Amino acid sequence: MNRIYLASQSPRRRELLKQIGIRFDLLLLRNDPRRQIDVNELPLVQESPDVYVERVCREKALAAQEALRLRALRAAPILTADTVVTINGEIIGKPDDNAHATEILRKLSGGTHEVITAVAVALAERTVCRVVTTRIRFAV
């Protein structure tokens, strides 16, 4: 079986691919202004969470394709993904520290929130992206 590139720093995504028997090479993206590889992960004004997560995922795929070209690596499918947690349409970012993590857990506790994930596969000039939303009820 041919290998794919995984353009993700997520240990969980690596583990998931291993569990289902997908062989992959890591393609880590670094923000490098000299090489014009950058992904804007800041939400745009009035950008909905599902549009945001798809945009970031597609931008990661484009950046990964550019990284392949700049590094003169062999062509192969590139897998990228992005996930956000939202409460009432507000994106909850990653915690800055333990206190922030505790605050986020309190917000989630006893309510329903959404986890929105976009996954993209890019090869040559084509990128296919899918977005999935999961509603989660978080016990007290």
GROMACS .gro file of C-alpha atoms in nm:
model
  140
    1MET     CA    1   0.000   0.000   0.000
    2ASN     CA    2   0.122   0.348  -0.082
    3ARG     CA    3   0.188   0.592   0.196
    4ILE     CA    4   0.018   0.923   0.257
    5TYR     CA    5   0.140   1.239   0.424
    6LEU     CA    6  -0.021   1.342   0.751
    7ALA     CA    7   0.011   1.717   0.793
    8SER     CA    8  -0.078   1.728   1.161
    9GLN     CA    9   0.094   1.764   1.495
   10SER     CA   10  -0.186   1.574   1.670
   11PRO     CA   11  -0.068   1.255   1.842
   12ARG     CA   12  -0.430   1.136   1.842
   13ARG     CA   13  -0.456   1.160   1.462
   14ARG     CA   14  -0.136   0.961   1.426
   15GLU     CA   15  -0.273   0.695   1.659
   16LEU     CA   16  -0.603   0.675   1.471
   17LEU     CA   17  -0.425   0.618   1.139
   18LYS     CA   18  -0.206   0.349   1.296
   19GLN     CA   19  -0.514   0.176   1.442
   20ILE     CA   20  -0.673   0.141   1.099
   21GLY     CA   21  -0.349   0.034   0.931
   22ILE     CA   22  -0.276   0.346   0.725
   23ARG     CA   23   0.093   0.397   0.656
   24PHE     CA   24   0.192   0.761   0.665
   25ASP     CA   25   0.481   1.003   0.679
   26LEU     CA   26   0.453   1.312   0.896
   27LEU     CA   27   0.465   1.641   0.711
   28LEU     CA   28   0.498   1.903   0.980
   29LEU     CA   29   0.415   2.256   0.875
   30ARG     CA   30   0.609   2.538   1.026
   31ASN     CA   31   0.510   2.900   0.990
   32ASP     CA   32   0.797   3.024   0.780
   33PRO     CA   33   0.750   3.368   0.623
   34ARG     CA   34   1.066   3.321   0.415
   35ARG     CA   35   0.902   3.028   0.240
   36GLN     CA   36   0.550   3.173   0.236
   37ILE     CA   37   0.412   2.875   0.433
   38ASP     CA   38   0.161   3.005   0.681
   39VAL     CA   39  -0.187   2.909   0.793
   40ASN     CA   40  -0.409   3.176   0.942
   41GLU     CA   41  -0.579   3.000   1.233
   42LEU     CA   42  -0.751   3.312   1.365
   43PRO     CA   43  -1.127   3.321   1.306
   44LEU     CA   44  -1.229   3.588   1.058
   45VAL     CA   45  -1.490   3.849   1.151
   46GLN     CA   46  -1.838   3.690   1.152
   47GLU     CA   47  -1.697   3.355   1.035
   48SER     CA   48  -1.914   3.069   1.159
   49PRO     CA   49  -1.735   2.779   1.333
   50ASP     CA   50  -1.807   2.529   1.053
   51VAL     CA   51  -1.682   2.770   0.785
   52TYR     CA   52  -1.378   2.850   1.002
   53VAL     CA   53  -1.280   2.487   1.054
   54GLU     CA   54  -1.317   2.405   0.683
   55ARG     CA   55  -1.113   2.712   0.581
   56VAL     CA   56  -0.830   2.626   0.820
   57CYS     CA   57  -0.829   2.264   0.706
   58ARG     CA   58  -0.812   2.366   0.339
   59GLU     CA   59  -0.537   2.620   0.412
   60LYS     CA   60  -0.338   2.347   0.588
   61ALA     CA   61  -0.378   2.128   0.279
   62LEU     CA   62  -0.255   2.409   0.052
   63ALA     CA   63   0.038   2.481   0.285
   64ALA     CA   64   0.126   2.111   0.290
   65GLN     CA   65   0.123   2.095  -0.090
   66GLU     CA   66   0.356   2.395  -0.099
   67ALA     CA   67   0.581   2.229   0.162
   68LEU     CA   68   0.605   1.917  -0.057
   69ARG     CA   69   0.708   2.133  -0.352
   70LEU     CA   70   0.963   2.338  -0.156
   71ARG     CA   71   1.114   2.029   0.006
   72ALA     CA   72   1.116   1.838  -0.325
   73LEU     CA   73   0.930   1.544  -0.172
   74ARG     CA   74   0.750   1.281  -0.377
   75ALA     CA   75   0.385   1.342  -0.455
   76ALA     CA   76   0.133   1.151  -0.245
   77PRO     CA   77  -0.208   1.222  -0.092
   78ILE     CA   78  -0.197   1.468   0.198
   79LEU     CA   79  -0.435   1.437   0.492
   80THR     CA   80  -0.512   1.743   0.705
   81ALA     CA   81  -0.772   1.805   0.974
   82ASP     CA   82  -0.887   2.067   1.216
   83THR     CA   83  -1.125   2.045   1.512
   84VAL     CA   84  -1.297   2.306   1.726
   85VAL     CA   85  -1.526   2.289   2.025
   86THR     CA   86  -1.812   2.539   2.033
   87ILE     CA   87  -2.069   2.651   2.286
   88ASN     CA   88  -2.364   2.847   2.147
   89GLY     CA   89  -2.168   2.916   1.828
   90GLU     CA   90  -1.860   3.046   2.014
   91ILE     CA   91  -1.530   2.872   1.941
   92ILE     CA   92  -1.360   2.753   2.258
   93GLY     CA   93  -0.986   2.759   2.197
   94LYS     CA   94  -0.718   2.542   2.349
   95PRO     CA   95  -0.649   2.619   2.715
   96ASP     CA   96  -0.353   2.842   2.795
   97ASP     CA   97  -0.290   2.679   3.133
   98ASN     CA   98  -0.453   2.460   3.401
   99ALA     CA   99  -0.672   2.743   3.532
  100HIS     CA  100  -0.803   2.811   3.182
  101ALA     CA  101  -0.864   2.437   3.128
  102THR     CA  102  -1.068   2.426   3.450
  103GLU     CA  103  -1.270   2.728   3.333
  104ILE     CA  104  -1.344   2.558   2.999
  105LEU     CA  105  -1.454   2.236   3.173
  106ARG     CA  106  -1.690   2.439   3.393
  107LYS     CA  107  -1.842   2.600   3.083
  108LEU     CA  108  -1.895   2.259   2.923
  109SER     CA  109  -2.028   2.091   3.238
  110GLY     CA  110  -2.399   2.022   3.246
  111GLY     CA  111  -2.464   2.150   2.897
  112THR     CA  112  -2.450   2.057   2.532
  113HIS     CA  113  -2.166   2.164   2.307
  114GLU     CA  114  -2.054   2.084   1.955
  115VAL     CA  115  -1.730   1.941   1.826
  116ILE     CA  116  -1.675   2.033   1.462
  117THR     CA  117  -1.407   1.854   1.261
  118ALA     CA  118  -1.299   1.914   0.903
  119VAL     CA  119  -1.087   1.657   0.720
  120ALA     CA  120  -0.924   1.721   0.383
  121VAL     CA  121  -0.735   1.503   0.138
  122ALA     CA  122  -0.527   1.683  -0.122
  123LEU     CA  123  -0.356   1.537  -0.426
  124ALA     CA  124  -0.216   1.739  -0.715
  125GLU     CA  125  -0.459   2.024  -0.783
  126ARG     CA  126  -0.759   1.865  -0.611
  127THR     CA  127  -0.864   1.894  -0.247
  128VAL     CA  128  -1.170   1.721  -0.104
  129CYS     CA  129  -1.290   1.841   0.236
  130ARG     CA  130  -1.569   1.717   0.463
  131VAL     CA  131  -1.703   1.873   0.782
  132VAL     CA  132  -1.874   1.674   1.059
  133THR     CA  133  -2.051   1.819   1.363
  134THR     CA  134  -2.108   1.613   1.677
  135ARG     CA  135  -2.334   1.732   1.959
  136ILE     CA  136  -2.216   1.626   2.304
  137ARG     CA  137  -2.402   1.639   2.634
  138PHE     CA  138  -2.147   1.689   2.910
  139ALA     CA  139  -2.254   1.558   3.253
  140VAL     CA  140  -2.216   1.766   3.566
   0.00000   0.00000   0.00000
